[in-house]
């Protein structure tokens, strides 16, 4: 999947969550989301769960990574903790994409 297709998937996913895709940089394969600030001391403990998941074995789709970030940030966003089944309302309209053969690291930040 090319970068623009990934950005389109991210934009569509954001429409059903409190996140906003505020910038994309194709040459760096980077997407910046409002509500996620990877250098904030307040965010780091919540982001760690998602970072551990991303670093674990196996390929992950962009949708899976975004859902893990959302789940990790629920308490920070003032949303109740929920199990994986509770994400149906947020992901019902998002199409699953096939994992790519090569997944470069993606930066997640807030500007």
PDB file of N, CA and C in Angstrom:
ATOM      1  N   UNK A   1       0.859  -1.170   0.000  1.00  0.00           N
ATOM      2  CA  UNK A   1       0.000   0.000   0.000  1.00  0.00           C
ATOM      3  C   UNK A   1       0.904   1.232   0.000  1.00  0.00           C
ATOM      4  N   UNK A   2       0.617   2.160  -0.911  1.00  0.00           N
ATOM      5  CA  UNK A   2       1.464   3.348  -0.957  1.00  0.00           C
ATOM      6  C   UNK A   2       1.108   4.318   0.174  1.00  0.00           C
ATOM      7  N   UNK A   3       1.964   5.299   0.376  1.00  0.00           N
ATOM      8  CA  UNK A   3       1.824   6.198   1.515  1.00  0.00           C
ATOM      9  C   UNK A   3       0.500   6.964   1.486  1.00  0.00           C
ATOM     10  N   UNK A   4       0.089   7.423   0.312  1.00  0.00           N
ATOM     11  CA  UNK A   4      -1.166   8.185   0.236  1.00  0.00           C
ATOM     12  C   UNK A   4      -2.354   7.319   0.646  1.00  0.00           C
ATOM     13  N   UNK A   5      -2.343   6.051   0.278  1.00  0.00           N
ATOM     14  CA  UNK A   5      -3.416   5.148   0.696  1.00  0.00           C
ATOM     15  C   UNK A   5      -3.417   4.982   2.214  1.00  0.00           C
ATOM     16  N   UNK A   6      -2.220   4.869   2.813  1.00  0.00           N
ATOM     17  CA  UNK A   6      -2.128   4.783   4.275  1.00  0.00           C
ATOM     18  C   UNK A   6      -2.658   6.054   4.926  1.00  0.00           C
ATOM     19  N   UNK A   7      -2.306   7.208   4.362  1.00  0.00           N
ATOM     20  CA  UNK A   7      -2.798   8.483   4.897  1.00  0.00           C
ATOM     21  C   UNK A   7      -4.316   8.559   4.793  1.00  0.00           C
ATOM     22  N   UNK A   8      -4.872   8.059   3.701  1.00  0.00           N
ATOM     23  CA  UNK A   8      -6.334   8.050   3.548  1.00  0.00           C
ATOM     24  C   UNK A   8      -6.999   7.157   4.589  1.00  0.00           C
ATOM     25  N   UNK A   9      -6.390   5.983   4.858  1.00  0.00           N
ATOM     26  CA  UNK A   9      -6.911   5.081   5.892  1.00  0.00           C
ATOM     27  C   UNK A   9      -6.860   5.772   7.251  1.00  0.00           C
ATOM     28  N   UNK A  10      -5.742   6.441   7.542  1.00  0.00           N
ATOM     29  CA  UNK A  10      -5.597   7.148   8.827  1.00  0.00           C
ATOM     30  C   UNK A  10      -6.615   8.262   8.954  1.00  0.00           C
ATOM     31  N   UNK A  11      -6.829   9.016   7.898  1.00  0.00           N
ATOM     32  CA  UNK A  11      -7.803  10.115   7.912  1.00  0.00           C
ATOM     33  C   UNK A  11      -9.211   9.583   8.170  1.00  0.00           C
ATOM     34  N   UNK A  12      -9.569   8.490   7.506  1.00  0.00           N
ATOM     35  CA  UNK A  12     -10.889   7.887   7.702  1.00  0.00           C
ATOM     36  C   UNK A  12     -11.038   7.370   9.135  1.00  0.00           C
ATOM     37  N   UNK A  13      -9.978   6.728   9.674  1.00  0.00           N
ATOM     38  CA  UNK A  13     -10.012   6.229  11.042  1.00  0.00           C
ATOM     39  C   UNK A  13     -10.212   7.379  12.023  1.00  0.00           C
ATOM     40  N   UNK A  14      -9.534   8.481  11.795  1.00  0.00           N
ATOM     41  CA  UNK A  14      -9.637   9.642  12.689  1.00  0.00           C
ATOM     42  C   UNK A  14     -11.055  10.201  12.738  1.00  0.00           C
ATOM     43  N   UNK A  15     -11.795  10.064  11.657  1.00  0.00           N
ATOM     44  CA  UNK A  15     -13.153  10.621  11.631  1.00  0.00           C
ATOM     45  C   UNK A  15     -14.071   9.954  12.652  1.00  0.00           C
ATOM     46  N   UNK A  16     -13.674   8.786  13.168  1.00  0.00           N
ATOM     47  CA  UNK A  16     -14.484   8.062  14.155  1.00  0.00           C
ATOM     48  C   UNK A  16     -13.856   8.040  15.535  1.00  0.00           C
ATOM     49  N   UNK A  17     -12.839   8.875  15.759  1.00  0.00           N
ATOM     50  CA  UNK A  17     -12.132   8.912  17.037  1.00  0.00           C
ATOM     51  C   UNK A  17     -11.866  10.359  17.424  1.00  0.00           C
ATOM     52  N   UNK A  18     -11.353  10.599  18.626  1.00  0.00           N
ATOM     53  CA  UNK A  18     -11.004  11.968  19.022  1.00  0.00           C
ATOM     54  C   UNK A  18      -9.672  12.449  18.429  1.00  0.00           C
ATOM     55  N   UNK A  19      -9.025  11.642  17.590  1.00  0.00           N
ATOM     56  CA  UNK A  19      -7.756  12.020  16.992  1.00  0.00           C
ATOM     57  C   UNK A  19      -7.974  12.776  15.695  1.00  0.00           C
ATOM     58  N   UNK A  20      -6.952  13.541  15.293  1.00  0.00           N
ATOM     59  CA  UNK A  20      -6.999  14.273  14.038  1.00  0.00           C
ATOM     60  C   UNK A  20      -5.640  14.134  13.357  1.00  0.00           C
ATOM     61  N   UNK A  21      -5.651  13.739  12.102  1.00  0.00           N
ATOM     62  CA  UNK A  21      -4.422  13.673  11.319  1.00  0.00           C
ATOM     63  C   UNK A  21      -4.114  15.096  10.865  1.00  0.00           C
ATOM     64  N   UNK A  22      -3.044  15.677  11.426  1.00  0.00           N
ATOM     65  CA  UNK A  22      -2.769  17.093  11.157  1.00  0.00           C
ATOM     66  C   UNK A  22      -1.669  17.315  10.137  1.00  0.00           C
ATOM     67  N   UNK A  23      -0.836  16.307   9.879  1.00  0.00           N
ATOM     68  CA  UNK A  23       0.229  16.461   8.894  1.00  0.00           C
ATOM     69  C   UNK A  23       0.713  15.096   8.433  1.00  0.00           C
ATOM     70  N   UNK A  24       1.109  15.046   7.178  1.00  0.00           N
ATOM     71  CA  UNK A  24       1.737  13.846   6.642  1.00  0.00           C
ATOM     72  C   UNK A  24       2.999  14.276   5.903  1.00  0.00           C
ATOM     73  N   UNK A  25       3.993  13.438   5.950  1.00  0.00           N
ATOM     74  CA  UNK A  25       5.259  13.700   5.262  1.00  0.00           C
ATOM     75  C   UNK A  25       5.656  12.417   4.553  1.00  0.00           C
ATOM     76  N   UNK A  26       5.410  12.383   3.250  1.00  0.00           N
ATOM     77  CA  UNK A  26       5.635  11.160   2.492  1.00  0.00           C
ATOM     78  C   UNK A  26       7.104  10.765   2.432  1.00  0.00           C
ATOM     79  N   UNK A  27       8.014  11.719   2.269  1.00  0.00           N
ATOM     80  CA  UNK A  27       9.430  11.370   2.156  1.00  0.00           C
ATOM     81  C   UNK A  27       9.959  10.719   3.431  1.00  0.00           C
ATOM     82  N   UNK A  28       9.434  11.120   4.588  1.00  0.00           N
ATOM     83  CA  UNK A  28       9.828  10.521   5.862  1.00  0.00           C
ATOM     84  C   UNK A  28       8.861   9.425   6.294  1.00  0.00           C
ATOM     85  N   UNK A  29       7.808   9.215   5.511  1.00  0.00           N
ATOM     86  CA  UNK A  29       6.734   8.261   5.848  1.00  0.00           C
ATOM     87  C   UNK A  29       6.255   8.514   7.272  1.00  0.00           C
ATOM     88  N   UNK A  30       5.874   9.762   7.523  1.00  0.00           N
ATOM     89  CA  UNK A  30       5.489  10.207   8.853  1.00  0.00           C
ATOM     90  C   UNK A  30       4.069  10.780   8.833  1.00  0.00           C
ATOM     91  N   UNK A  31       3.329  10.459   9.890  1.00  0.00           N
ATOM     92  CA  UNK A  31       2.000  11.012  10.084  1.00  0.00           C
ATOM     93  C   UNK A  31       1.951  11.609  11.484  1.00  0.00           C
ATOM     94  N   UNK A  32       1.445  12.826  11.586  1.00  0.00           N
ATOM     95  CA  UNK A  32       1.309  13.491  12.885  1.00  0.00           C
ATOM     96  C   UNK A  32      -0.166  13.586  13.225  1.00  0.00           C
ATOM     97  N   UNK A  33      -0.478  13.206  14.461  1.00  0.00           N
ATOM     98  CA  UNK A  33      -1.854  13.199  14.926  1.00  0.00           C
ATOM     99  C   UNK A  33      -2.016  14.154  16.095  1.00  0.00           C
ATOM    100  N   UNK A  34      -3.100  14.941  16.092  1.00  0.00           N
ATOM    101  CA  UNK A  34      -3.436  15.770  17.235  1.00  0.00           C
ATOM    102  C   UNK A  34      -3.985  14.852  18.329  1.00  0.00           C
ATOM    103  N   UNK A  35      -3.557  15.067  19.563  1.00  0.00           N
ATOM    104  CA  UNK A  35      -3.875  14.274  20.769  1.00  0.00           C
ATOM    105  C   UNK A  35      -2.804  13.257  21.079  1.00  0.00           C
ATOM    106  N   UNK A  36      -1.769  13.132  20.254  1.00  0.00           N
ATOM    107  CA  UNK A  36      -0.684  12.202  20.534  1.00  0.00           C
ATOM    108  C   UNK A  36       0.613  12.998  20.502  1.00  0.00           C
ATOM    109  N   UNK A  37       1.281  13.063  21.623  1.00  0.00           N
ATOM    110  CA  UNK A  37       2.530  13.812  21.702  1.00  0.00           C
ATOM    111  C   UNK A  37       3.577  12.902  22.313  1.00  0.00           C
ATOM    112  N   UNK A  38       4.448  12.357  21.503  1.00  0.00           N
ATOM    113  CA  UNK A  38       5.361  11.314  21.940  1.00  0.00           C
ATOM    114  C   UNK A  38       6.446  11.808  22.892  1.00  0.00           C
ATOM    115  N   UNK A  39       6.643  13.118  23.015  1.00  0.00           N
ATOM    116  CA  UNK A  39       7.672  13.642  23.908  1.00  0.00           C
ATOM    117  C   UNK A  39       7.101  14.216  25.197  1.00  0.00           C
ATOM    118  N   UNK A  40       5.815  14.214  25.366  1.00  0.00           N
ATOM    119  CA  UNK A  40       5.187  14.751  26.570  1.00  0.00           C
ATOM    120  C   UNK A  40       5.301  13.744  27.710  1.00  0.00           C
ATOM    121  N   UNK A  41       5.752  14.223  28.871  1.00  0.00           N
ATOM    122  CA  UNK A  41       5.857  13.334  30.028  1.00  0.00           C
ATOM    123  C   UNK A  41       4.490  12.788  30.439  1.00  0.00           C
ATOM    124  N   UNK A  42       3.428  13.537  30.180  1.00  0.00           N
ATOM    125  CA  UNK A  42       2.085  13.059  30.495  1.00  0.00           C
ATOM    126  C   UNK A  42       1.671  11.915  29.574  1.00  0.00           C
ATOM    127  N   UNK A  43       2.145  11.943  28.342  1.00  0.00           N
ATOM    128  CA  UNK A  43       1.744  10.938  27.357  1.00  0.00           C
ATOM    129  C   UNK A  43       2.614   9.683  27.359  1.00  0.00           C
ATOM    130  N   UNK A  44       3.875   9.830  27.725  1.00  0.00           N
ATOM    131  CA  UNK A  44       4.812   8.709  27.612  1.00  0.00           C
ATOM    132  C   UNK A  44       4.343   7.412  28.271  1.00  0.00           C
ATOM    133  N   UNK A  45       3.821   7.449  29.511  1.00  0.00           N
ATOM    134  CA  UNK A  45       3.381   6.169  30.104  1.00  0.00           C
ATOM    135  C   UNK A  45       2.259   5.508  29.309  1.00  0.00           C
ATOM    136  N   UNK A  46       1.389   6.304  28.711  1.00  0.00           N
ATOM    137  CA  UNK A  46       0.284   5.752  27.927  1.00  0.00           C
ATOM    138  C   UNK A  46       0.774   5.253  26.571  1.00  0.00           C
ATOM    139  N   UNK A  47       1.722   5.962  25.994  1.00  0.00           N
ATOM    140  CA  UNK A  47       2.251   5.588  24.695  1.00  0.00           C
ATOM    141  C   UNK A  47       3.116   4.337  24.774  1.00  0.00           C
ATOM    142  N   UNK A  48       3.669   4.046  25.937  1.00  0.00           N
ATOM    143  CA  UNK A  48       4.551   2.887  26.095  1.00  0.00           C
ATOM    144  C   UNK A  48       3.854   1.585  25.722  1.00  0.00           C
ATOM    145  N   UNK A  49       2.602   1.417  26.104  1.00  0.00           N
ATOM    146  CA  UNK A  49       1.855   0.206  25.771  1.00  0.00           C
ATOM    147  C   UNK A  49       1.780   0.023  24.254  1.00  0.00           C
ATOM    148  N   UNK A  50       1.488   1.100  23.544  1.00  0.00           N
ATOM    149  CA  UNK A  50       1.407   1.019  22.086  1.00  0.00           C
ATOM    150  C   UNK A  50       2.785   0.766  21.481  1.00  0.00           C
ATOM    151  N   UNK A  51       3.821   1.398  22.013  1.00  0.00           N
ATOM    152  CA  UNK A  51       5.174   1.185  21.500  1.00  0.00           C
ATOM    153  C   UNK A  51       5.616  -0.254  21.701  1.00  0.00           C
ATOM    154  N   UNK A  52       5.293  -0.836  22.843  1.00  0.00           N
ATOM    155  CA  UNK A  52       5.631  -2.238  23.093  1.00  0.00           C
ATOM    156  C   UNK A  52       4.924  -3.144  22.083  1.00  0.00           C
ATOM    157  N   UNK A  53       3.669  -2.841  21.806  1.00  0.00           N
ATOM    158  CA  UNK A  53       2.894  -3.624  20.847  1.00  0.00           C
ATOM    159  C   UNK A  53       3.504  -3.518  19.445  1.00  0.00           C
ATOM    160  N   UNK A  54       3.866  -2.317  19.041  1.00  0.00           N
ATOM    161  CA  UNK A  54       4.436  -2.102  17.716  1.00  0.00           C
ATOM    162  C   UNK A  54       5.770  -2.824  17.579  1.00  0.00           C
ATOM    163  N   UNK A  55       6.548  -2.843  18.654  1.00  0.00           N
ATOM    164  CA  UNK A  55       7.873  -3.474  18.633  1.00  0.00           C
ATOM    165  C   UNK A  55       7.815  -4.996  18.728  1.00  0.00           C
ATOM    166  N   UNK A  56       6.671  -5.533  19.124  1.00  0.00           N
ATOM    167  CA  UNK A  56       6.558  -6.983  19.276  1.00  0.00           C
ATOM    168  C   UNK A  56       6.629  -7.675  17.916  1.00  0.00           C
ATOM    169  N   UNK A  57       6.809  -8.978  17.955  1.00  0.00           N
ATOM    170  CA  UNK A  57       6.939  -9.759  16.727  1.00  0.00           C
ATOM    171  C   UNK A  57       5.668  -9.709  15.897  1.00  0.00           C
ATOM    172  N   UNK A  58       5.820  -9.902  14.635  1.00  0.00           N
ATOM    173  CA  UNK A  58       4.682  -9.977  13.735  1.00  0.00           C
ATOM    174  C   UNK A  58       4.380  -8.661  13.057  1.00  0.00           C
ATOM    175  N   UNK A  59       3.780  -8.768  11.890  1.00  0.00           N
ATOM    176  CA  UNK A  59       3.406  -7.575  11.128  1.00  0.00           C
ATOM    177  C   UNK A  59       2.079  -7.045  11.651  1.00  0.00           C
ATOM    178  N   UNK A  60       1.945  -5.743  11.606  1.00  0.00           N
ATOM    179  CA  UNK A  60       0.720  -5.096  12.032  1.00  0.00           C
ATOM    180  C   UNK A  60       0.237  -4.157  10.936  1.00  0.00           C
ATOM    181  N   UNK A  61      -1.059  -4.080  10.775  1.00  0.00           N
ATOM    182  CA  UNK A  61      -1.608  -3.123   9.824  1.00  0.00           C
ATOM    183  C   UNK A  61      -1.647  -1.742  10.483  1.00  0.00           C
ATOM    184  N   UNK A  62      -1.777  -0.719   9.668  1.00  0.00           N
ATOM    185  CA  UNK A  62      -1.901   0.630  10.198  1.00  0.00           C
ATOM    186  C   UNK A  62      -3.114   0.720  11.123  1.00  0.00           C
ATOM    187  N   UNK A  63      -4.201   0.093  10.728  1.00  0.00           N
ATOM    188  CA  UNK A  63      -5.409   0.118  11.551  1.00  0.00           C
ATOM    189  C   UNK A  63      -5.160  -0.495  12.926  1.00  0.00           C
ATOM    190  N   UNK A  64      -4.448  -1.613  12.979  1.00  0.00           N
ATOM    191  CA  UNK A  64      -4.143  -2.259  14.258  1.00  0.00           C
ATOM    192  C   UNK A  64      -3.295  -1.350  15.149  1.00  0.00           C
ATOM    193  N   UNK A  65      -2.318  -0.681  14.559  1.00  0.00           N
ATOM    194  CA  UNK A  65      -1.466   0.230  15.319  1.00  0.00           C
ATOM    195  C   UNK A  65      -2.281   1.407  15.840  1.00  0.00           C
ATOM    196  N   UNK A  66      -3.111   1.996  14.994  1.00  0.00           N
ATOM    197  CA  UNK A  66      -3.931   3.130  15.424  1.00  0.00           C
ATOM    198  C   UNK A  66      -4.888   2.729  16.544  1.00  0.00           C
ATOM    199  N   UNK A  67      -5.481   1.556  16.435  1.00  0.00           N
ATOM    200  CA  UNK A  67      -6.390   1.092  17.489  1.00  0.00           C
ATOM    201  C   UNK A  67      -5.648   0.892  18.809  1.00  0.00           C
ATOM    202  N   UNK A  68      -4.415   0.392  18.758  1.00  0.00           N
ATOM    203  CA  UNK A  68      -3.638   0.188  19.985  1.00  0.00           C
ATOM    204  C   UNK A  68      -3.288   1.536  20.617  1.00  0.00           C
ATOM    205  N   UNK A  69      -2.938   2.521  19.808  1.00  0.00           N
ATOM    206  CA  UNK A  69      -2.664   3.865  20.327  1.00  0.00           C
ATOM    207  C   UNK A  69      -3.931   4.433  20.966  1.00  0.00           C
ATOM    208  N   UNK A  70      -5.055   4.280  20.304  1.00  0.00           N
ATOM    209  CA  UNK A  70      -6.320   4.786  20.838  1.00  0.00           C
ATOM    210  C   UNK A  70      -6.642   4.113  22.167  1.00  0.00           C
ATOM    211  N   UNK A  71      -6.498   2.797  22.218  1.00  0.00           N
ATOM    212  CA  UNK A  71      -6.770   2.071  23.459  1.00  0.00           C
ATOM    213  C   UNK A  71      -5.838   2.540  24.571  1.00  0.00           C
ATOM    214  N   UNK A  72      -4.569   2.752  24.243  1.00  0.00           N
ATOM    215  CA  UNK A  72      -3.590   3.207  25.233  1.00  0.00           C
ATOM    216  C   UNK A  72      -3.902   4.597  25.764  1.00  0.00           C
ATOM    217  N   UNK A  73      -4.434   5.453  24.914  1.00  0.00           N
ATOM    218  CA  UNK A  73      -4.686   6.850  25.277  1.00  0.00           C
ATOM    219  C   UNK A  73      -6.076   7.101  25.855  1.00  0.00           C
ATOM    220  N   UNK A  74      -6.930   6.087  25.905  1.00  0.00           N
ATOM    221  CA  UNK A  74      -8.297   6.299  26.408  1.00  0.00           C
ATOM    222  C   UNK A  74      -8.316   6.992  27.776  1.00  0.00           C
ATOM    223  N   UNK A  75      -7.517   6.556  28.757  1.00  0.00           N
ATOM    224  CA  UNK A  75      -7.561   7.236  30.063  1.00  0.00           C
ATOM    225  C   UNK A  75      -7.102   8.701  29.976  1.00  0.00           C
ATOM    226  N   UNK A  76      -6.112   8.965  29.147  1.00  0.00           N
ATOM    227  CA  UNK A  76      -5.602  10.329  28.985  1.00  0.00           C
ATOM    228  C   UNK A  76      -6.633  11.232  28.309  1.00  0.00           C
ATOM    229  N   UNK A  77      -7.456  10.653  27.454  1.00  0.00           N
ATOM    230  CA  UNK A  77      -8.495  11.404  26.758  1.00  0.00           C
ATOM    231  C   UNK A  77      -9.768  11.531  27.591  1.00  0.00           C
ATOM    232  N   UNK A  78      -9.759  10.963  28.798  1.00  0.00           N
ATOM    233  CA  UNK A  78     -10.928  11.027  29.657  1.00  0.00           C
ATOM    234  C   UNK A  78     -11.998  10.026  29.292  1.00  0.00           C
ATOM    235  N   UNK A  79     -11.626   8.995  28.540  1.00  0.00           N
ATOM    236  CA  UNK A  79     -12.578   7.959  28.150  1.00  0.00           C
ATOM    237  C   UNK A  79     -12.401   6.763  29.071  1.00  0.00           C
ATOM    238  N   UNK A  80     -13.455   6.033  29.356  1.00  0.00           N
ATOM    239  CA  UNK A  80     -13.321   4.867  30.232  1.00  0.00           C
ATOM    240  C   UNK A  80     -12.481   3.781  29.577  1.00  0.00           C
ATOM    241  N   UNK A  81     -11.780   3.001  30.405  1.00  0.00           N
ATOM    242  CA  UNK A  81     -11.045   1.857  29.874  1.00  0.00           C
ATOM    243  C   UNK A  81     -12.050   0.907  29.252  1.00  0.00           C
ATOM    244  N   UNK A  82     -11.626   0.259  28.182  1.00  0.00           N
ATOM    245  CA  UNK A  82     -12.530  -0.665  27.498  1.00  0.00           C
ATOM    246  C   UNK A  82     -11.730  -1.835  26.972  1.00  0.00           C
ATOM    247  N   UNK A  83     -12.409  -2.978  26.820  1.00  0.00           N
ATOM    248  CA  UNK A  83     -11.715  -4.104  26.228  1.00  0.00           C
ATOM    249  C   UNK A  83     -11.775  -3.988  24.708  1.00  0.00           C
ATOM    250  N   UNK A  84     -11.110  -4.886  24.015  1.00  0.00           N
ATOM    251  CA  UNK A  84     -10.993  -4.804  22.562  1.00  0.00           C
ATOM    252  C   UNK A  84     -12.342  -4.823  21.848  1.00  0.00           C
ATOM    253  N   UNK A  85     -13.344  -5.495  22.408  1.00  0.00           N
ATOM    254  CA  UNK A  85     -14.649  -5.581  21.760  1.00  0.00           C
ATOM    255  C   UNK A  85     -15.356  -4.235  21.708  1.00  0.00           C
ATOM    256  N   UNK A  86     -14.990  -3.304  22.564  1.00  0.00           N
ATOM    257  CA  UNK A  86     -15.671  -2.015  22.618  1.00  0.00           C
ATOM    258  C   UNK A  86     -15.272  -1.097  21.480  1.00  0.00           C
ATOM    259  N   UNK A  87     -14.314  -1.477  20.654  1.00  0.00           N
ATOM    260  CA  UNK A  87     -13.870  -0.604  19.578  1.00  0.00           C
ATOM    261  C   UNK A  87     -14.715  -0.727  18.324  1.00  0.00           C
ATOM    262  N   UNK A  88     -15.706  -1.595  18.326  1.00  0.00           N
ATOM    263  CA  UNK A  88     -16.521  -1.786  17.138  1.00  0.00           C
ATOM    264  C   UNK A  88     -17.152  -0.491  16.667  1.00  0.00           C
ATOM    265  N   UNK A  89     -17.615   0.354  17.588  1.00  0.00           N
ATOM    266  CA  UNK A  89     -18.253   1.605  17.177  1.00  0.00           C
ATOM    267  C   UNK A  89     -17.269   2.544  16.495  1.00  0.00           C
ATOM    268  N   UNK A  90     -15.993   2.478  16.828  1.00  0.00           N
ATOM    269  CA  UNK A  90     -14.999   3.359  16.220  1.00  0.00           C
ATOM    270  C   UNK A  90     -14.441   2.799  14.924  1.00  0.00           C
ATOM    271  N   UNK A  91     -14.416   1.491  14.776  1.00  0.00           N
ATOM    272  CA  UNK A  91     -13.749   0.905  13.620  1.00  0.00           C
ATOM    273  C   UNK A  91     -14.706   0.253  12.631  1.00  0.00           C
ATOM    274  N   UNK A  92     -15.986   0.388  12.818  1.00  0.00           N
ATOM    275  CA  UNK A  92     -16.951  -0.286  11.960  1.00  0.00           C
ATOM    276  C   UNK A  92     -16.824   0.131  10.504  1.00  0.00           C
ATOM    277  N   UNK A  93     -16.473   1.385  10.229  1.00  0.00           N
ATOM    278  CA  UNK A  93     -16.402   1.872   8.865  1.00  0.00           C
ATOM    279  C   UNK A  93     -15.001   1.831   8.282  1.00  0.00           C
ATOM    280  N   UNK A  94     -14.026   1.365   9.029  1.00  0.00           N
ATOM    281  CA  UNK A  94     -12.640   1.370   8.564  1.00  0.00           C
ATOM    282  C   UNK A  94     -12.323   0.021   7.942  1.00  0.00           C
ATOM    283  N   UNK A  95     -11.835   0.055   6.695  1.00  0.00           N
ATOM    284  CA  UNK A  95     -11.492  -1.179   6.014  1.00  0.00           C
ATOM    285  C   UNK A  95     -10.152  -1.686   6.510  1.00  0.00           C
ATOM    286  N   UNK A  96     -10.043  -2.988   6.645  1.00  0.00           N
ATOM    287  CA  UNK A  96      -8.775  -3.600   7.025  1.00  0.00           C
ATOM    288  C   UNK A  96      -7.895  -3.645   5.792  1.00  0.00           C
ATOM    289  N   UNK A  97      -6.646  -3.220   5.915  1.00  0.00           N
ATOM    290  CA  UNK A  97      -5.718  -3.324   4.808  1.00  0.00           C
ATOM    291  C   UNK A  97      -4.773  -4.487   5.051  1.00  0.00           C
ATOM    292  N   UNK A  98      -4.222  -5.005   3.968  1.00  0.00           N
ATOM    293  CA  UNK A  98      -3.285  -6.112   4.072  1.00  0.00           C
ATOM    294  C   UNK A  98      -1.960  -5.604   4.621  1.00  0.00           C
ATOM    295  N   UNK A  99      -1.278  -6.397   5.452  1.00  0.00           N
ATOM    296  CA  UNK A  99       0.038  -5.982   5.944  1.00  0.00           C
ATOM    297  C   UNK A  99       1.010  -5.834   4.785  1.00  0.00           C
ATOM    298  N   UNK A 100       1.855  -4.827   4.867  1.00  0.00           N
ATOM    299  CA  UNK A 100       2.872  -4.625   3.849  1.00  0.00           C
ATOM    300  C   UNK A 100       4.069  -5.515   4.143  1.00  0.00           C
ATOM    301  N   UNK A 101       4.841  -5.789   3.120  1.00  0.00           N
ATOM    302  CA  UNK A 101       6.027  -6.600   3.300  1.00  0.00           C
ATOM    303  C   UNK A 101       7.084  -5.857   4.109  1.00  0.00           C
ATOM    304  N   UNK A 102       7.121  -4.541   3.975  1.00  0.00           N
ATOM    305  CA  UNK A 102       8.132  -3.745   4.665  1.00  0.00           C
ATOM    306  C   UNK A 102       7.444  -2.623   5.414  1.00  0.00           C
ATOM    307  N   UNK A 103       7.574  -2.597   6.735  1.00  0.00           N
ATOM    308  CA  UNK A 103       6.953  -1.573   7.561  1.00  0.00           C
ATOM    309  C   UNK A 103       8.003  -0.656   8.156  1.00  0.00           C
ATOM    310  N   UNK A 104       8.243   0.516   7.564  1.00  0.00           N
ATOM    311  CA  UNK A 104       9.169   1.450   8.213  1.00  0.00           C
ATOM    312  C   UNK A 104       8.542   2.008   9.484  1.00  0.00           C
ATOM    313  N   UNK A 105       9.374   2.422  10.403  1.00  0.00           N
ATOM    314  CA  UNK A 105       8.846   3.011  11.635  1.00  0.00           C
ATOM    315  C   UNK A 105       8.136   4.299  11.305  1.00  0.00           C
ATOM    316  N   UNK A 106       7.036   4.541  11.999  1.00  0.00           N
ATOM    317  CA  UNK A 106       6.276   5.763  11.771  1.00  0.00           C
ATOM    318  C   UNK A 106       6.360   6.603  13.031  1.00  0.00           C
ATOM    319  N   UNK A 107       6.616   7.879  12.874  1.00  0.00           N
ATOM    320  CA  UNK A 107       6.655   8.788  14.013  1.00  0.00           C
ATOM    321  C   UNK A 107       5.255   9.190  14.393  1.00  0.00           C
ATOM    322  N   UNK A 108       5.011   9.354  15.667  1.00  0.00           N
ATOM    323  CA  UNK A 108       3.716   9.798  16.158  1.00  0.00           C
ATOM    324  C   UNK A 108       4.006  10.983  17.067  1.00  0.00           C
ATOM    325  N   UNK A 109       3.450  12.122  16.710  1.00  0.00           N
ATOM    326  CA  UNK A 109       3.739  13.309  17.520  1.00  0.00           C
ATOM    327  C   UNK A 109       2.582  14.280  17.460  1.00  0.00           C
ATOM    328  N   UNK A 110       2.656  15.279  18.290  1.00  0.00           N
ATOM    329  CA  UNK A 110       1.661  16.349  18.286  1.00  0.00           C
ATOM    330  C   UNK A 110       2.410  17.638  18.070  1.00  0.00           C
ATOM    331  N   UNK A 111       1.848  18.485  17.251  1.00  0.00           N
ATOM    332  CA  UNK A 111       2.511  19.765  17.003  1.00  0.00           C
ATOM    333  C   UNK A 111       1.708  20.889  17.557  1.00  0.00           C
TER     334      UNK A 111
END
